[in-house]
Amino acid sequence: WVYDLEARYQEHCGQDLLPQRRSLFEGDSSRDRQVRRRFWTLIGDLFAERYVGALQTWCHAHGVASSGHMLHEESLIAKIPLEGNALENLRRMDIPGLDMLTSDPRAAEWGWLTALLPTSAAMHANRRHVMTEISDFMDGTKVTPAAWLRAAAAWQAAFGVTEFTLYYRPDRFAAAEYRGYADYIGRLNAVLREARPDPHVLLYYPVADLMQEYLPIAESITSAEPRSARAGEMIASFDRLGGTLVHRQIPFALADDRAFDLARRAQGRLKIGSGEFDTILVPRGARLPDSAELQAWIRDRGRVVYDEGSEQELAERLQGLTPRAQLEPPCQQIVVGWFVREGRPVLLLVNIGEAKYEGQVTLPKRGRWERWDVTSGEISVLPEGPDGKHKLTLPGLEAVLLIGEP
């Protein structure tokens, strides 16, 4: 609550808030949900204007870029009382960021939302730089291997992160290990910082729907379950869809209802900022907005996949999504990022597990592909078989860049 909230609600919604305030705490009617959505949308706009936006204005006046991160980034429902709409606020930063509190590379399996919020916001705003604060805060007293640092940086780079700020004690690693890490980041960014992330799949970020369902709780927002069954179903579906894409090596970005206001149709795809998409995934219980461009794209046979029916039915609908790097045998421990630089396709493959991967990879186009080893800096030609498949060996906790011809 702020001093002029009633006046701002009247200004934005054309209604008096106080007679409707009970709907913020209870009620299942369409009117109750409308009040909640309007209220939390306003809270998000005020946070973006008076906090994130004010910092950006000050930074611009002093010749520096604004940056930062949201709170409790891995939770969909907690974002609402904390800042309203995380994507809207991150779009107000010159270098949107995240806070990754673990160096365990396996965090990619659940931390993808934490990374994709700022990288998607940067894409919507036609920006490239994205910052991560990374530490071993959640890792306790156990020794953090230097290989974890590299792999944790690589999977975040696969999602579009470019700037790495470390929150470790100076004596946590030997000087040579820090130097090796700096060289590793240098090799990644020598290729990726000037490249454009190029996911073709959008996962709808249903913050507007969740605002309708959010009801305050008298306990910590970091541990409580949503009080709304629809919200719980929506969150479970969102998590399932995102996790499936990560495990199937299908790069993707997020879009909220306001991102679709930025959308334009381009050669059968939906263009939002610097991204171009051919598929939208919609979590169960969520509803896409009535954006004119979005609805026109759908009428033009744009592909929308709804999480409806059984898990088997969803799996069948997702079969049409071809991974950019199709692995044989499949492996859920490989994270893939897809980029384009100067017309050349660039893939970053990261093994977030300890075990070596040995198999084959089918890439989107035939021809010469180079393998750039991120740890050693060695460059070689990726062997291609007569069937167009490439032999791939990727040790645990290692990453490789595959670069194709224009």
CSV table of N, CA and C in Angstrom, one decimal, residues 157-297:
chain,number,residue,atom,x,y,z
A,157,ALA,N,24.8,-19.2,-19.8
A,157,ALA,CA,25.1,-18.6,-21.1
A,157,ALA,C,24.2,-19.2,-22.2
A,158,ALA,N,23.9,-20.5,-22.1
A,158,ALA,CA,23.0,-21.1,-23.1
A,158,ALA,C,21.6,-20.5,-23.1
A,159,PHE,N,21.2,-19.9,-21.9
A,159,PHE,CA,19.9,-19.3,-21.9
A,159,PHE,C,20.0,-17.8,-22.2
A,160,GLY,N,21.3,-17.3,-22.4
A,160,GLY,CA,21.4,-15.9,-22.9
A,160,GLY,C,22.2,-15.0,-22.0
A,161,VAL,N,22.7,-15.4,-20.8
A,161,VAL,CA,23.4,-14.6,-19.9
A,161,VAL,C,24.8,-14.2,-20.5
A,162,THR,N,25.2,-13.0,-20.3
A,162,THR,CA,26.5,-12.5,-20.8
A,162,THR,C,27.4,-12.0,-19.7
A,163,GLU,N,26.9,-11.5,-18.6
A,163,GLU,CA,27.7,-10.8,-17.6
A,163,GLU,C,27.7,-11.6,-16.3
A,164,PHE,N,28.9,-12.0,-15.8
A,164,PHE,CA,29.0,-12.9,-14.7
A,164,PHE,C,29.7,-12.2,-13.5
A,165,THR,N,28.9,-11.9,-12.4
A,165,THR,CA,29.5,-11.3,-11.2
A,165,THR,C,29.5,-12.4,-10.1
A,166,LEU,N,30.7,-12.6,-9.5
A,166,LEU,CA,30.9,-13.8,-8.6
A,166,LEU,C,30.7,-13.3,-7.2
A,167,TYR,N,30.0,-14.1,-6.4
A,167,TYR,CA,29.9,-13.8,-4.9
A,167,TYR,C,30.4,-15.0,-4.1
A,168,TYR,N,31.8,-15.2,-4.3
A,168,TYR,CA,32.5,-16.2,-3.5
A,168,TYR,C,33.5,-15.4,-2.7
A,169,ARG,N,33.9,-16.1,-1.6
A,169,ARG,CA,35.0,-15.5,-0.8
A,169,ARG,C,36.3,-15.5,-1.7
A,170,PRO,N,37.1,-14.5,-1.6
A,170,PRO,CA,38.4,-14.4,-2.4
A,170,PRO,C,39.2,-15.7,-2.3
A,171,ASP,N,39.2,-16.3,-1.1
A,171,ASP,CA,40.1,-17.5,-0.9
A,171,ASP,C,39.3,-18.8,-1.2
A,172,ARG,N,38.1,-18.7,-1.7
A,172,ARG,CA,37.3,-19.9,-2.0
A,172,ARG,C,38.0,-20.8,-3.0
A,173,PHE,N,38.7,-20.2,-4.0
A,173,PHE,CA,39.4,-21.0,-5.0
A,173,PHE,C,40.8,-20.4,-5.2
A,174,ALA,N,41.7,-21.2,-5.7
A,174,ALA,CA,43.0,-20.8,-5.9
A,174,ALA,C,43.1,-19.8,-7.1
A,175,ALA,N,44.1,-19.0,-7.1
A,175,ALA,CA,44.2,-17.9,-8.1
A,175,ALA,C,44.2,-18.5,-9.5
A,176,ALA,N,44.8,-19.7,-9.7
A,176,ALA,CA,44.8,-20.3,-11.0
A,176,ALA,C,43.4,-20.7,-11.4
A,177,GLU,N,42.6,-21.1,-10.4
A,177,GLU,CA,41.2,-21.6,-10.8
A,177,GLU,C,40.4,-20.4,-11.2
A,178,TYR,N,40.6,-19.2,-10.5
A,178,TYR,CA,39.9,-18.0,-10.9
A,178,TYR,C,40.3,-17.6,-12.3
A,179,ARG,N,41.6,-17.7,-12.6
A,179,ARG,CA,42.1,-17.3,-13.9
A,179,ARG,C,41.5,-18.2,-14.9
A,180,GLY,N,41.5,-19.5,-14.7
A,180,GLY,CA,40.9,-20.4,-15.6
A,180,GLY,C,39.4,-20.1,-15.9
A,181,TYR,N,38.7,-19.7,-14.8
A,181,TYR,CA,37.3,-19.4,-15.0
A,181,TYR,C,37.2,-18.1,-15.8
A,182,ALA,N,38.0,-17.1,-15.6
A,182,ALA,CA,38.0,-15.9,-16.4
A,182,ALA,C,38.2,-16.2,-17.9
A,183,ASP,N,39.2,-17.1,-18.1
A,183,ASP,CA,39.5,-17.5,-19.5
A,183,ASP,C,38.3,-18.2,-20.1
A,184,TYR,N,37.6,-19.0,-19.4
A,184,TYR,CA,36.5,-19.8,-19.8
A,184,TYR,C,35.3,-18.8,-20.2
A,185,ILE,N,35.0,-17.8,-19.3
A,185,ILE,CA,34.0,-16.8,-19.6
A,185,ILE,C,34.4,-16.0,-20.9
A,186,GLY,N,35.7,-15.7,-21.0
A,186,GLY,CA,36.2,-15.0,-22.1
A,186,GLY,C,35.9,-15.7,-23.4
A,187,ARG,N,36.2,-17.0,-23.4
A,187,ARG,CA,35.9,-17.8,-24.7
A,187,ARG,C,34.4,-17.8,-25.0
A,188,LEU,N,33.6,-18.0,-24.0
A,188,LEU,CA,32.1,-18.0,-24.2
A,188,LEU,C,31.7,-16.7,-24.8
A,189,ASN,N,32.1,-15.6,-24.2
A,189,ASN,CA,31.6,-14.3,-24.6
A,189,ASN,C,32.3,-13.8,-25.9
A,190,ALA,N,33.5,-14.3,-26.2
A,190,ALA,CA,34.1,-14.0,-27.5
A,190,ALA,C,33.2,-14.4,-28.7
A,191,VAL,N,32.4,-15.4,-28.5
A,191,VAL,CA,31.5,-15.9,-29.5
A,191,VAL,C,30.1,-15.4,-29.3
A,192,LEU,N,29.6,-15.5,-28.0
A,192,LEU,CA,28.1,-15.3,-27.8
A,192,LEU,C,27.7,-13.9,-27.4
A,193,ARG,N,28.5,-13.1,-26.9
A,193,ARG,CA,28.0,-11.8,-26.5
A,193,ARG,C,27.5,-11.0,-27.7
A,194,GLU,N,28.1,-11.1,-28.8
A,194,GLU,CA,27.7,-10.4,-30.0
A,194,GLU,C,26.7,-11.2,-30.9
A,195,ALA,N,26.4,-12.4,-30.4
A,195,ALA,CA,25.4,-13.3,-31.1
A,195,ALA,C,24.0,-13.0,-30.6
A,196,ARG,N,23.0,-13.3,-31.5
A,196,ARG,CA,21.6,-13.1,-31.1
A,196,ARG,C,21.0,-14.5,-30.7
A,197,PRO,N,20.5,-14.5,-29.4
A,197,PRO,CA,19.8,-15.8,-29.1
A,197,PRO,C,18.6,-16.0,-30.0
A,198,ASP,N,18.4,-17.2,-30.4
A,198,ASP,CA,17.4,-17.5,-31.5
A,198,ASP,C,16.5,-18.7,-31.1
A,199,PRO,N,15.8,-18.7,-30.0
A,199,PRO,CA,14.8,-19.7,-29.7
A,199,PRO,C,13.6,-19.5,-30.6
A,200,HIS,N,12.9,-20.6,-31.0
A,200,HIS,CA,11.7,-20.4,-31.8
A,200,HIS,C,10.5,-20.8,-31.1
A,201,VAL,N,10.6,-21.1,-29.8
A,201,VAL,CA,9.4,-21.5,-29.0
A,201,VAL,C,9.2,-20.5,-27.9
A,202,LEU,N,8.0,-20.1,-27.6
A,202,LEU,CA,7.6,-19.2,-26.5
A,202,LEU,C,6.8,-20.0,-25.5
A,203,LEU,N,7.1,-19.9,-24.2
A,203,LEU,CA,6.3,-20.4,-23.2
A,203,LEU,C,5.6,-19.2,-22.5
A,204,TYR,N,4.2,-19.3,-22.6
A,204,TYR,CA,3.4,-18.2,-22.0
A,204,TYR,C,3.6,-18.1,-20.5
A,205,TYR,N,4.0,-16.9,-20.1
A,205,TYR,CA,4.2,-16.6,-18.6
A,205,TYR,C,2.9,-16.0,-18.1
A,206,PRO,N,2.1,-16.8,-17.4
A,206,PRO,CA,0.7,-16.4,-17.1
A,206,PRO,C,0.5,-15.5,-15.9
A,207,VAL,N,1.3,-14.5,-15.8
A,207,VAL,CA,1.2,-13.6,-14.6
A,207,VAL,C,-0.1,-12.9,-14.5
A,208,ALA,N,-0.7,-12.6,-15.7
A,208,ALA,CA,-2.1,-11.9,-15.6
A,208,ALA,C,-3.1,-12.9,-15.0
A,209,ASP,N,-3.0,-14.1,-15.4
A,209,ASP,CA,-4.0,-15.1,-14.9
A,209,ASP,C,-3.7,-15.4,-13.4
A,210,LEU,N,-2.5,-15.4,-13.0
A,210,LEU,CA,-2.2,-15.7,-11.6
A,210,LEU,C,-2.5,-14.5,-10.7
A,211,MET,N,-2.5,-13.3,-11.3
A,211,MET,CA,-2.9,-12.1,-10.5
A,211,MET,C,-4.4,-12.3,-10.1
A,212,GLN,N,-5.2,-12.8,-11.0
A,212,GLN,CA,-6.6,-13.0,-10.7
A,212,GLN,C,-6.8,-14.0,-9.5
A,213,GLU,N,-5.9,-15.0,-9.4
A,213,GLU,CA,-6.0,-16.0,-8.5
A,213,GLU,C,-5.3,-15.8,-7.1
A,214,TYR,N,-4.4,-14.8,-7.1
A,214,TYR,CA,-3.5,-14.6,-5.9
A,214,TYR,C,-4.4,-14.1,-4.7
A,215,LEU,N,-4.3,-14.8,-3.6
A,215,LEU,CA,-4.9,-14.5,-2.3
A,215,LEU,C,-3.8,-14.4,-1.3
A,216,PRO,N,-3.7,-13.3,-0.5
A,216,PRO,CA,-2.6,-13.2,0.5
A,216,PRO,C,-2.7,-14.3,1.5
A,217,ILE,N,-1.6,-14.6,2.1
A,217,ILE,CA,-1.5,-15.7,3.2
A,217,ILE,C,-0.8,-15.1,4.4
A,218,ALA,N,-1.1,-15.7,5.5
A,218,ALA,CA,-0.5,-15.2,6.8
A,218,ALA,C,0.7,-16.0,7.2
A,219,GLU,N,1.6,-16.2,6.2
A,219,GLU,CA,2.8,-17.0,6.4
A,219,GLU,C,3.8,-16.6,5.3
A,220,SER,N,5.0,-17.2,5.4
A,220,SER,CA,6.0,-16.8,4.4
A,220,SER,C,5.6,-17.1,3.0
A,221,ILE,N,5.7,-16.2,2.1
A,221,ILE,CA,5.4,-16.4,0.7
A,221,ILE,C,6.3,-17.4,0.0
A,222,THR,N,7.5,-17.6,0.6
A,222,THR,CA,8.5,-18.5,0.0
A,222,THR,C,8.2,-20.0,0.2
A,223,SER,N,7.3,-20.3,1.1
A,223,SER,CA,7.0,-21.7,1.5
A,223,SER,C,5.6,-22.1,1.3
A,224,ALA,N,4.7,-21.2,1.2
A,224,ALA,CA,3.2,-21.5,1.1
A,224,ALA,C,2.8,-21.9,-0.3
A,225,GLU,N,1.8,-22.8,-0.3
A,225,GLU,CA,1.2,-23.2,-1.6
A,225,GLU,C,0.2,-22.3,-2.0
A,226,PRO,N,-0.1,-22.1,-3.3
A,226,PRO,CA,-1.2,-21.2,-3.7
A,226,PRO,C,-2.5,-21.7,-3.1
A,227,ARG,N,-3.4,-20.7,-2.7
A,227,ARG,CA,-4.7,-21.0,-2.2
A,227,ARG,C,-5.7,-21.4,-3.3
A,228,SER,N,-5.4,-21.0,-4.5
A,228,SER,CA,-6.3,-21.3,-5.6
A,228,SER,C,-5.9,-22.6,-6.3
A,229,ALA,N,-6.9,-23.5,-6.5
A,229,ALA,CA,-6.6,-24.7,-7.3
A,229,ALA,C,-6.2,-24.4,-8.7
A,230,ARG,N,-6.8,-23.4,-9.3
A,230,ARG,CA,-6.5,-23.0,-10.7
A,230,ARG,C,-5.0,-22.5,-10.7
A,231,ALA,N,-4.6,-21.7,-9.8
A,231,ALA,CA,-3.2,-21.3,-9.7
A,231,ALA,C,-2.3,-22.4,-9.6
A,232,GLY,N,-2.6,-23.4,-8.7
A,232,GLY,CA,-1.7,-24.5,-8.5
A,232,GLY,C,-1.6,-25.3,-9.8
A,233,GLU,N,-2.7,-25.5,-10.5
A,233,GLU,CA,-2.7,-26.3,-11.7
A,233,GLU,C,-1.8,-25.6,-12.8
A,234,MET,N,-2.0,-24.3,-12.9
A,234,MET,CA,-1.3,-23.4,-13.8
A,234,MET,C,0.2,-23.5,-13.6
A,235,ILE,N,0.6,-23.4,-12.3
A,235,ILE,CA,2.0,-23.4,-12.0
A,235,ILE,C,2.7,-24.7,-12.3
A,236,ALA,N,1.9,-25.8,-11.9
A,236,ALA,CA,2.5,-27.2,-12.2
A,236,ALA,C,2.6,-27.4,-13.7
A,237,SER,N,1.7,-26.9,-14.5
A,237,SER,CA,1.7,-27.1,-15.9
A,237,SER,C,2.9,-26.3,-16.5
A,238,PHE,N,3.1,-25.0,-16.0
A,238,PHE,CA,4.2,-24.1,-16.5
A,238,PHE,C,5.5,-24.8,-16.2
A,239,ASP,N,5.7,-25.3,-15.0
A,239,ASP,CA,6.9,-26.0,-14.6
A,239,ASP,C,7.2,-27.2,-15.5
A,240,ARG,N,6.1,-28.0,-15.7
A,240,ARG,CA,6.2,-29.2,-16.5
A,240,ARG,C,6.6,-28.9,-18.0
A,241,LEU,N,6.0,-27.9,-18.5
A,241,LEU,CA,6.3,-27.5,-19.9
A,241,LEU,C,7.8,-27.0,-20.0
A,242,GLY,N,8.2,-26.1,-19.1
A,242,GLY,CA,9.5,-25.6,-19.2
A,242,GLY,C,10.6,-26.7,-19.0
A,243,GLY,N,10.3,-27.6,-18.0
A,243,GLY,CA,11.3,-28.7,-17.7
A,243,GLY,C,11.4,-29.6,-18.9
A,244,THR,N,10.3,-29.9,-19.6
A,244,THR,CA,10.3,-30.8,-20.8
A,244,THR,C,11.1,-30.2,-21.9
A,245,LEU,N,11.0,-28.9,-22.1
A,245,LEU,CA,11.8,-28.2,-23.2
A,245,LEU,C,13.3,-28.3,-22.8
A,246,VAL,N,13.6,-28.0,-21.6
A,246,VAL,CA,15.0,-28.1,-21.2
A,246,VAL,C,15.6,-29.5,-21.4
A,247,HIS,N,14.9,-30.5,-21.0
A,247,HIS,CA,15.3,-31.9,-21.1
A,247,HIS,C,15.4,-32.4,-22.6
A,248,ARG,N,14.6,-31.7,-23.4
A,248,ARG,CA,14.6,-32.1,-24.8
A,248,ARG,C,15.4,-31.3,-25.7
A,249,GLN,N,16.3,-30.4,-25.1
A,249,GLN,CA,17.2,-29.5,-25.9
A,249,GLN,C,16.5,-28.6,-26.8
A,250,ILE,N,15.3,-28.0,-26.4
A,250,ILE,CA,14.6,-27.1,-27.2
A,250,ILE,C,14.7,-25.7,-26.6
A,251,PRO,N,15.5,-24.8,-27.1
A,251,PRO,CA,15.6,-23.5,-26.5
A,251,PRO,C,14.2,-22.7,-26.6
A,252,PHE,N,14.0,-21.9,-25.6
A,252,PHE,CA,12.7,-21.2,-25.6
A,252,PHE,C,12.9,-19.9,-24.8
A,253,ALA,N,11.9,-19.0,-24.9
A,253,ALA,CA,11.8,-17.8,-24.2
A,253,ALA,C,10.4,-17.7,-23.5
A,254,LEU,N,10.3,-16.7,-22.7
A,254,LEU,CA,9.0,-16.4,-22.0
A,254,LEU,C,8.4,-15.2,-22.6
A,255,ALA,N,7.0,-15.1,-22.5
A,255,ALA,CA,6.3,-13.9,-22.9
A,255,ALA,C,5.1,-13.8,-22.0
A,256,ASP,N,4.9,-12.6,-21.4
A,256,ASP,CA,3.7,-12.3,-20.7
A,256,ASP,C,2.7,-11.6,-21.6
A,257,ASP,N,1.5,-11.3,-21.0
A,257,ASP,CA,0.5,-10.6,-21.9
A,257,ASP,C,0.9,-9.4,-22.5
A,258,ARG,N,1.8,-8.6,-21.8
A,258,ARG,CA,2.2,-7.3,-22.4
A,258,ARG,C,3.3,-7.5,-23.5
A,259,ALA,N,4.0,-8.6,-23.4
A,259,ALA,CA,5.0,-8.8,-24.5
A,259,ALA,C,4.3,-8.9,-25.8
A,260,PHE,N,3.1,-9.5,-25.8
A,260,PHE,CA,2.3,-9.7,-27.0
A,260,PHE,C,1.9,-8.4,-27.6
A,261,ASP,N,1.8,-7.3,-26.8
A,261,ASP,CA,1.5,-6.0,-27.3
A,261,ASP,C,2.6,-5.5,-28.2
A,262,LEU,N,3.8,-6.0,-28.0
A,262,LEU,CA,5.0,-5.6,-28.8
A,262,LEU,C,5.1,-6.5,-30.1
A,263,ALA,N,4.3,-7.5,-30.2
A,263,ALA,CA,4.5,-8.5,-31.3
A,263,ALA,C,4.1,-7.9,-32.6
A,264,ARG,N,4.8,-8.5,-33.6
A,264,ARG,CA,4.5,-8.2,-35.1
A,264,ARG,C,4.7,-9.5,-35.8
A,265,ARG,N,3.9,-9.7,-36.9
A,265,ARG,CA,4.0,-10.9,-37.7
A,265,ARG,C,5.1,-10.6,-38.7
A,266,ALA,N,5.9,-11.7,-39.0
A,266,ALA,CA,7.0,-11.6,-39.9
A,266,ALA,C,7.2,-12.9,-40.6
A,267,GLN,N,6.8,-13.1,-41.8
A,267,GLN,CA,7.0,-14.3,-42.6
A,267,GLN,C,6.6,-15.6,-41.9
A,268,GLY,N,5.4,-15.5,-41.3
A,268,GLY,CA,4.8,-16.7,-40.7
A,268,GLY,C,5.2,-16.8,-39.2
A,269,ARG,N,6.1,-16.0,-38.8
A,269,ARG,CA,6.5,-16.1,-37.3
A,269,ARG,C,6.0,-14.9,-36.6
A,270,LEU,N,6.1,-15.0,-35.3
A,270,LEU,CA,5.7,-13.9,-34.4
A,270,LEU,C,7.0,-13.2,-33.9
A,271,LYS,N,7.2,-12.0,-34.2
A,271,LYS,CA,8.4,-11.3,-33.8
A,271,LYS,C,8.1,-10.4,-32.6
A,272,ILE,N,8.9,-10.6,-31.5
A,272,ILE,CA,8.8,-9.8,-30.3
A,272,ILE,C,10.2,-9.4,-30.0
A,273,GLY,N,10.5,-8.1,-30.1
A,273,GLY,CA,11.8,-7.6,-29.9
A,273,GLY,C,12.8,-8.2,-30.9
A,274,SER,N,13.9,-8.8,-30.4
A,274,SER,CA,14.8,-9.5,-31.3
A,274,SER,C,14.5,-10.9,-31.5
A,275,GLY,N,13.4,-11.4,-31.0
A,275,GLY,CA,13.1,-12.9,-31.1
A,275,GLY,C,12.0,-13.1,-32.2
A,276,GLU,N,12.1,-14.3,-32.8
A,276,GLU,CA,11.1,-14.7,-33.8
A,276,GLU,C,10.7,-16.1,-33.5
A,277,PHE,N,9.4,-16.3,-33.4
A,277,PHE,CA,8.9,-17.5,-32.8
A,277,PHE,C,7.8,-18.2,-33.8
A,278,ASP,N,7.8,-19.5,-33.8
A,278,ASP,CA,6.9,-20.2,-34.6
A,278,ASP,C,5.9,-21.1,-33.7
A,279,THR,N,6.1,-21.1,-32.4
A,279,THR,CA,5.3,-21.9,-31.6
A,279,THR,C,5.1,-21.3,-30.2
A,280,ILE,N,3.9,-21.3,-29.7
A,280,ILE,CA,3.6,-20.8,-28.3
A,280,ILE,C,3.0,-22.0,-27.5
A,281,LEU,N,3.6,-22.2,-26.3
A,281,LEU,CA,3.0,-23.2,-25.4
A,281,LEU,C,2.3,-22.5,-24.3
A,282,VAL,N,1.1,-23.0,-24.0
A,282,VAL,CA,0.2,-22.3,-23.0
A,282,VAL,C,-0.1,-23.3,-21.9
A,283,PRO,N,0.3,-22.9,-20.6
A,283,PRO,CA,0.0,-23.7,-19.5
A,283,PRO,C,-1.4,-24.0,-19.3
A,284,ARG,N,-1.7,-25.1,-18.6
A,284,ARG,CA,-3.1,-25.5,-18.3
A,284,ARG,C,-3.8,-24.4,-17.5
A,285,GLY,N,-5.0,-24.0,-17.9
A,285,GLY,CA,-5.7,-23.0,-17.1
A,285,GLY,C,-5.5,-21.6,-17.5
A,286,ALA,N,-4.4,-21.3,-18.3
A,286,ALA,CA,-4.1,-20.0,-18.7
A,286,ALA,C,-4.8,-19.6,-20.0
A,287,ARG,N,-5.0,-18.3,-20.2
A,287,ARG,CA,-5.6,-17.9,-21.4
A,287,ARG,C,-4.8,-16.8,-22.1
A,288,LEU,N,-4.5,-17.0,-23.4
A,288,LEU,CA,-3.7,-16.0,-24.1
A,288,LEU,C,-4.5,-14.7,-24.2
A,289,PRO,N,-3.8,-13.6,-24.2
A,289,PRO,CA,-4.4,-12.3,-24.3
A,289,PRO,C,-5.0,-12.0,-25.7
A,290,ASP,N,-5.9,-11.0,-25.8
A,290,ASP,CA,-6.6,-10.7,-27.0
A,290,ASP,C,-5.8,-9.7,-27.9
A,291,SER,N,-4.5,-9.8,-27.8
A,291,SER,CA,-3.6,-8.9,-28.7
A,291,SER,C,-4.0,-9.1,-30.1
A,292,ALA,N,-4.2,-8.0,-30.9
A,292,ALA,CA,-4.6,-8.1,-32.3
A,292,ALA,C,-3.6,-8.8,-33.1
A,293,GLU,N,-2.3,-8.5,-32.9
A,293,GLU,CA,-1.3,-9.2,-33.7
A,293,GLU,C,-1.2,-10.7,-33.4
A,294,LEU,N,-1.3,-11.0,-32.1
A,294,LEU,CA,-1.3,-12.4,-31.7
A,294,LEU,C,-2.4,-13.2,-32.3
A,295,GLN,N,-3.6,-12.6,-32.2
A,295,GLN,CA,-4.8,-13.3,-32.7
A,295,GLN,C,-4.8,-13.4,-34.3
A,296,ALA,N,-4.2,-12.4,-34.9
A,296,ALA,CA,-4.0,-12.5,-36.4
A,296,ALA,C,-3.0,-13.6,-36.8
A,297,TRP,N,-2.0,-13.7,-36.0
A,297,TRP,CA,-1.0,-14.7,-36.2
A,297,TRP,C,-1.6,-16.1,-36.0
